[in-house]
PDB file of C-alpha atoms in Angstrom:
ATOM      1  CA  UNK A   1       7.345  25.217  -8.387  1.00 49.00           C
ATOM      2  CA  UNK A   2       4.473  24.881 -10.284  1.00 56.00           C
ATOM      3  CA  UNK A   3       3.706  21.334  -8.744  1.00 53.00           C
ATOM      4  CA  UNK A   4       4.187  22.666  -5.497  1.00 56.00           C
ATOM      5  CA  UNK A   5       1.397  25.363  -5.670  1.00 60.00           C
ATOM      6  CA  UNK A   6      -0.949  22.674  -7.363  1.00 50.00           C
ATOM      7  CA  UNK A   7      -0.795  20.073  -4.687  1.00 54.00           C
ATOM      8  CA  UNK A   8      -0.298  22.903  -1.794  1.00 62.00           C
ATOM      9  CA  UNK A   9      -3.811  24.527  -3.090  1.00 57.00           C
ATOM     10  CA  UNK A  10      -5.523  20.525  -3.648  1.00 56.00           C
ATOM     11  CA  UNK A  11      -4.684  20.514   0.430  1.00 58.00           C
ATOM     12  CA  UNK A  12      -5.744  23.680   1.190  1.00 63.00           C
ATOM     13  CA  UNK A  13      -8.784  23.708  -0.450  1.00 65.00           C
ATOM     14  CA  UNK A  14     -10.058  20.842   1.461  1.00 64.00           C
ATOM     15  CA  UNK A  15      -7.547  19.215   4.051  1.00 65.00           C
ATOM     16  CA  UNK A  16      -9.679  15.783   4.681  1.00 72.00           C
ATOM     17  CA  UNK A  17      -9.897  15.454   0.849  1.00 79.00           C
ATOM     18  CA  UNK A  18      -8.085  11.909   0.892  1.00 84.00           C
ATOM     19  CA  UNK A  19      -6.923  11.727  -2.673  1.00 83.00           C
ATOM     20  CA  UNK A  20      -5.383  16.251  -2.322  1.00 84.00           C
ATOM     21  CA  UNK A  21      -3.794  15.143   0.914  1.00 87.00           C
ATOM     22  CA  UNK A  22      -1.974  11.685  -0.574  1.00 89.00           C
ATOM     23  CA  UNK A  23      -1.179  13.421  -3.688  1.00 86.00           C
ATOM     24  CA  UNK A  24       0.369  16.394  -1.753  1.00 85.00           C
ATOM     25  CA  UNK A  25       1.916  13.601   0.864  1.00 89.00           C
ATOM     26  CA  UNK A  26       3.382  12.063  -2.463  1.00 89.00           C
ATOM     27  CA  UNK A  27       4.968  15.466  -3.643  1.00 86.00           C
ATOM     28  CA  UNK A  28       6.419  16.276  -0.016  1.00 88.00           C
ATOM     29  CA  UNK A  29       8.264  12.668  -0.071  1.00 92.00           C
ATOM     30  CA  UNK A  30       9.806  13.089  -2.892  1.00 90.00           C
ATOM     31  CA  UNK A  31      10.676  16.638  -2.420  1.00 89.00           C
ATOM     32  CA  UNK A  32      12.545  15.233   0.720  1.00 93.00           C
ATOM     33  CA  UNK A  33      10.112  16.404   3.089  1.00 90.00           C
ATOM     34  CA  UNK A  34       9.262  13.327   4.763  1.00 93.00           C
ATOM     35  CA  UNK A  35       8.431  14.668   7.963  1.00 94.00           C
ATOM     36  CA  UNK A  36       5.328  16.786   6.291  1.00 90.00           C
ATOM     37  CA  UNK A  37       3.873  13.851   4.111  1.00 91.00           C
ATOM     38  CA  UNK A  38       3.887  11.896   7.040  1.00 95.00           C
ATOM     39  CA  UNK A  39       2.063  14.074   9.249  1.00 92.00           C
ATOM     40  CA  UNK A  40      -0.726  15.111   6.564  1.00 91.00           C
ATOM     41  CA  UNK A  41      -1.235  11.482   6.591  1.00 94.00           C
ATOM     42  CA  UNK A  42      -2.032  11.090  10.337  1.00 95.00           C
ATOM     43  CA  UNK A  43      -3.799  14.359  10.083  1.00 92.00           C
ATOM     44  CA  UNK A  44      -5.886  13.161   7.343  1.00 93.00           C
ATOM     45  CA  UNK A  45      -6.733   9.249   9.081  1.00 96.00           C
ATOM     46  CA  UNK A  46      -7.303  11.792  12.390  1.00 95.00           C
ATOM     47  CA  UNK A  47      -9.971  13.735  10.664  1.00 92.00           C
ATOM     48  CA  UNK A  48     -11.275  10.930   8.482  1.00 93.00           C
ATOM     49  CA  UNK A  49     -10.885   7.627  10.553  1.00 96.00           C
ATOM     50  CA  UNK A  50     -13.072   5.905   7.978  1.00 96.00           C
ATOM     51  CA  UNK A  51     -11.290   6.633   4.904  1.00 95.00           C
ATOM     52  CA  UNK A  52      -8.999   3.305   3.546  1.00 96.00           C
ATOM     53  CA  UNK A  53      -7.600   5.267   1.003  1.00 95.00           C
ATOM     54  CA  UNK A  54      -5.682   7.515   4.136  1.00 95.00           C
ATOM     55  CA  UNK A  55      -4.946   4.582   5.684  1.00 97.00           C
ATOM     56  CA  UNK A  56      -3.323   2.742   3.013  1.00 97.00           C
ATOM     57  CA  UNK A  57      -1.172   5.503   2.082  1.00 96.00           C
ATOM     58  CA  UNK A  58      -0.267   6.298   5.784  1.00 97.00           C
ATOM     59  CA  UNK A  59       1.069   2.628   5.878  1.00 97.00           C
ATOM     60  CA  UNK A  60       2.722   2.675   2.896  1.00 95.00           C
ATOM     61  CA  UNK A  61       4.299   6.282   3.762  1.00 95.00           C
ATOM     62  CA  UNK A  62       5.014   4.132   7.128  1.00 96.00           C
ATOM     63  CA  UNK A  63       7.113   1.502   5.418  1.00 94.00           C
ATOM     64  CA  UNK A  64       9.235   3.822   3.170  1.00 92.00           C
ATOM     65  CA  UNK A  65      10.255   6.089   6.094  1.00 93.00           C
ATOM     66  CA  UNK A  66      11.403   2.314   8.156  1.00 92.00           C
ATOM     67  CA  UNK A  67       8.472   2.845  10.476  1.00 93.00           C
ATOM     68  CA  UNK A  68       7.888  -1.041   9.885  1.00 89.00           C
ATOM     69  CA  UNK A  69       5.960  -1.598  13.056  1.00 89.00           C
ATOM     70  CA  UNK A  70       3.692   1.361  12.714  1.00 94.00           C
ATOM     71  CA  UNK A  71       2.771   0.639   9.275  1.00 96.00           C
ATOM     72  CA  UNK A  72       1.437  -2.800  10.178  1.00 96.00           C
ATOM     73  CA  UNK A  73      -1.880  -1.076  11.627  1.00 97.00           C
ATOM     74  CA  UNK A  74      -2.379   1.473   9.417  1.00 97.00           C
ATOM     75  CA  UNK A  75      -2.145  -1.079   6.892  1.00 97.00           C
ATOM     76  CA  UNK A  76      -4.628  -3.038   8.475  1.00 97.00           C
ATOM     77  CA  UNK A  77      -7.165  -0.446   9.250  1.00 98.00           C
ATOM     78  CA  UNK A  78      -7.659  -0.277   5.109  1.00 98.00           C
ATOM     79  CA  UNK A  79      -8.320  -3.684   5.045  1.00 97.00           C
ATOM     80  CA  UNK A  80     -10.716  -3.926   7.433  1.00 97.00           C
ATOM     81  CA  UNK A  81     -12.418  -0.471   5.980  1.00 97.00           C
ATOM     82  CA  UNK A  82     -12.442  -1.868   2.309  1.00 97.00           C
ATOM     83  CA  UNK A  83     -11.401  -5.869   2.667  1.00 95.00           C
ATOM     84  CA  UNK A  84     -12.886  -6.095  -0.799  1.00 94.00           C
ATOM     85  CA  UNK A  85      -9.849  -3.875  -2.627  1.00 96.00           C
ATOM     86  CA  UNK A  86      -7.440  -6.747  -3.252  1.00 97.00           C
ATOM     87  CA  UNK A  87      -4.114  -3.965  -3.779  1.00 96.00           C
ATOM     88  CA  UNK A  88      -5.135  -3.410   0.020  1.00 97.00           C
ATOM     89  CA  UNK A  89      -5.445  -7.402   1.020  1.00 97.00           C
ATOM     90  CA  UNK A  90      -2.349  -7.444  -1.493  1.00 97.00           C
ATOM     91  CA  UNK A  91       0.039  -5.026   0.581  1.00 96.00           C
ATOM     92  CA  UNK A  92      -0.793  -6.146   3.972  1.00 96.00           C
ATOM     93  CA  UNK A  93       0.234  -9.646   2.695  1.00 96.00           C
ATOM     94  CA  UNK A  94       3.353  -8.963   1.678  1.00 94.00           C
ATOM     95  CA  UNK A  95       3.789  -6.590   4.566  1.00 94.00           C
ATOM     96  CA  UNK A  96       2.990  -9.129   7.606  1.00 94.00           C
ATOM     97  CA  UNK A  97       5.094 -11.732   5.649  1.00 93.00           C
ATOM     98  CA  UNK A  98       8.518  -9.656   4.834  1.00 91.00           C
ATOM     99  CA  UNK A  99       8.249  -8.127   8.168  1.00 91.00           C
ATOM    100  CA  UNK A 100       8.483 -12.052   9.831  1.00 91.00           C
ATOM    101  CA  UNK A 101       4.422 -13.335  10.183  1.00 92.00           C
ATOM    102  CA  UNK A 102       5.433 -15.173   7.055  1.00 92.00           C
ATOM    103  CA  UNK A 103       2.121 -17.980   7.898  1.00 94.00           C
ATOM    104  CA  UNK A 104       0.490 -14.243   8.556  1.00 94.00           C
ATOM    105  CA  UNK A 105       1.315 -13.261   5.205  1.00 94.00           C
ATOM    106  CA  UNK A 106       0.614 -16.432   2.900  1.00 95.00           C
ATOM    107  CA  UNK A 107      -2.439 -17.214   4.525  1.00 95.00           C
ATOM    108  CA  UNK A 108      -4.064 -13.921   3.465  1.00 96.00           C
ATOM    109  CA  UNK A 109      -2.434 -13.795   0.116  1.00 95.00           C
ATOM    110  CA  UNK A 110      -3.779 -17.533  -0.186  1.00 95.00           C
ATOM    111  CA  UNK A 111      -7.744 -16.461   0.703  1.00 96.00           C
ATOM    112  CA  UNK A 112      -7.042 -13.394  -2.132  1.00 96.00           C
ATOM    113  CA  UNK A 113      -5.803 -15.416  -4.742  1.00 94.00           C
ATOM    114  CA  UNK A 114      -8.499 -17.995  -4.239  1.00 94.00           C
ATOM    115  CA  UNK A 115     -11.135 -14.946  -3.985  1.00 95.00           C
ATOM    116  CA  UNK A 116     -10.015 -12.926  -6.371  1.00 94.00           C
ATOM    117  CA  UNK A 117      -7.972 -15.879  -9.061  1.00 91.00           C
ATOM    118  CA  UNK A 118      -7.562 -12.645 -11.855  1.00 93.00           C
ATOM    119  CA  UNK A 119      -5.560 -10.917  -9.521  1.00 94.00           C
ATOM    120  CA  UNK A 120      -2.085 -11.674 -10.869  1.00 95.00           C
ATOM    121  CA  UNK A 121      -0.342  -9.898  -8.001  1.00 94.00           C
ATOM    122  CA  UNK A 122      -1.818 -12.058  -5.830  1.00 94.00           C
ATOM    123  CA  UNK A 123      -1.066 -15.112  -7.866  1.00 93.00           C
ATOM    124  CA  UNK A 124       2.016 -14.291  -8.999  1.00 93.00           C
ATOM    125  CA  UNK A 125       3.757 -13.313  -5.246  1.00 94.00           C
ATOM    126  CA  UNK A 126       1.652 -16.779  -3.932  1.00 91.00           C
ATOM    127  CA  UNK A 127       3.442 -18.566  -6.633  1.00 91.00           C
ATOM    128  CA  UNK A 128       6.896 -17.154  -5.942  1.00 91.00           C
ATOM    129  CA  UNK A 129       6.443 -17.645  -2.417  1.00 90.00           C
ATOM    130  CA  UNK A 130       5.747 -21.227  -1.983  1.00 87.00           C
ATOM    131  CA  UNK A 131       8.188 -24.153  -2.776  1.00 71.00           C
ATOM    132  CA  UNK A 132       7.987 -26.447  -5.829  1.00 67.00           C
ATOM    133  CA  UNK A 133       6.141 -29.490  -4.090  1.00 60.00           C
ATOM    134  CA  UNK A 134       3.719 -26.782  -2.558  1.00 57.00           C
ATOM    135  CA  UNK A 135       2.528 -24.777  -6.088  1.00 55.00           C
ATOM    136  CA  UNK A 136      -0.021 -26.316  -8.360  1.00 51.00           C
ATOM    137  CA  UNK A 137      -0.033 -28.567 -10.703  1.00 49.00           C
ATOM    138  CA  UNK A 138      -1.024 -26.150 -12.912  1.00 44.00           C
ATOM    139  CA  UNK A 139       2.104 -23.609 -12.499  1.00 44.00           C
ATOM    140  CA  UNK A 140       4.029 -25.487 -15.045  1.00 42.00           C
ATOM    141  CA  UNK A 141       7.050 -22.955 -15.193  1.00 44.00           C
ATOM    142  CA  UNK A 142       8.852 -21.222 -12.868  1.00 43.00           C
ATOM    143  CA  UNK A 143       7.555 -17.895 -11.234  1.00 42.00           C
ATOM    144  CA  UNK A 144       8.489 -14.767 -12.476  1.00 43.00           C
ATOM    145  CA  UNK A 145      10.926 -12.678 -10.001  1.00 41.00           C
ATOM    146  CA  UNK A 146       8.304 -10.698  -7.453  1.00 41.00           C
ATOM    147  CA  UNK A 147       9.469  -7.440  -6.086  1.00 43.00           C
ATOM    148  CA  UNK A 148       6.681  -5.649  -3.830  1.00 46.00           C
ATOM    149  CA  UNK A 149       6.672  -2.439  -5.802  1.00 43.00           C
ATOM    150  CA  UNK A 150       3.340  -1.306  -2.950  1.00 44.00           C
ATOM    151  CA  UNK A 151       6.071  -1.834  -0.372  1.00 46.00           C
ATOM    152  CA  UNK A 152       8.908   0.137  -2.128  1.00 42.00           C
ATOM    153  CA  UNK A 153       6.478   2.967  -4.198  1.00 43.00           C
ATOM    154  CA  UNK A 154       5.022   5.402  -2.146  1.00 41.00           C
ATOM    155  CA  UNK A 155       1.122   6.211  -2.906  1.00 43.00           C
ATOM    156  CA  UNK A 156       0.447   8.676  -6.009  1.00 43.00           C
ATOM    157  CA  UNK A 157      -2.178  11.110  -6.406  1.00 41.00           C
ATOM    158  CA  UNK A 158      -4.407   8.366  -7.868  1.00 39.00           C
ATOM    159  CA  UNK A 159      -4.322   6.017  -5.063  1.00 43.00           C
ATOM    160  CA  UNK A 160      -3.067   3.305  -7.610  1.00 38.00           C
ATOM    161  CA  UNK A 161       0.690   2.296  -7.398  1.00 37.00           C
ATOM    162  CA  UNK A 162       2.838   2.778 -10.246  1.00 32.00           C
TER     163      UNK A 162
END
């Protein structure tokens, strides 16, 4: 109860406050109320088209409630906003490629990993993803099993996936 009031007065305090409204859209999806997080989402992207912190979240929300197609735009919209935060490059990579633009997919995970090499994410997915003859000389062993834990986690309060 007490986490309820908390996020519900974050929101209410200021409802276009990105990082109250995905914190409270958090809390309402996992308190089963999936129908609320997702419309303080598009609420929040309504009133603050510019934010890519709303619009990430809103895709991510997107994927978890099977909205697949929907999510691919939202998703997009943070990129273009903020193309320099590689967790947003990162999630619309995996996105476009496990939701069939598979050439989609690599070749933007390809143009982050070369941009941003520290990125293991990146590196690590890019690795997984492409066959033996196709990886680098320098991957010597095998890639580690990649899940998409931005695909499967829902945003937190922080904006940084768990």
């Amino acid at each position: 109860i007490k986490a309820r009031v908390w996020f519900e007065w974050g929101r209410a305090r200021d409802p276009t406050d990105a990082a109250a409204v995905v914190a409270w859209a958090d809390f309402a999806w996992r308190s089963n109320e999936r129908p609320a997080a997702l419309s303080a989402l598009d609420a929040l992207v309504g009133a603050r088209p510019d934010d890519a912190r709303g619009w990430h979240a809103l895709g991510l929300m997107r994927i978890r409630a099977g909205l697949h197609t929907e999510a691919l735009p939202a998703l997009g919209r943070a990129v273009e906003l903020a193309p320099d935060e590689p967790r947003y490059v990162y999630v619309m990579a995996v996105a476009e490629h496990d939701l069939g633009n598979r050439e989609g997919g690599l070749r933007r995970l390809r143009a982050l990993a070369e941009a941003r090499p520290g990125y293991r994410p990146a590196t690590e997915t890019l690795q997984a993803w492409l066959s033996p003859r196709d990886r680098p000389a320098s991957a010597s062993r095998p890639p580690a099993a990649v899940s998409s834990p931005a695909i499967e986690t829902p945003p937190t309060d922080t904006g940084v996936l768990p």
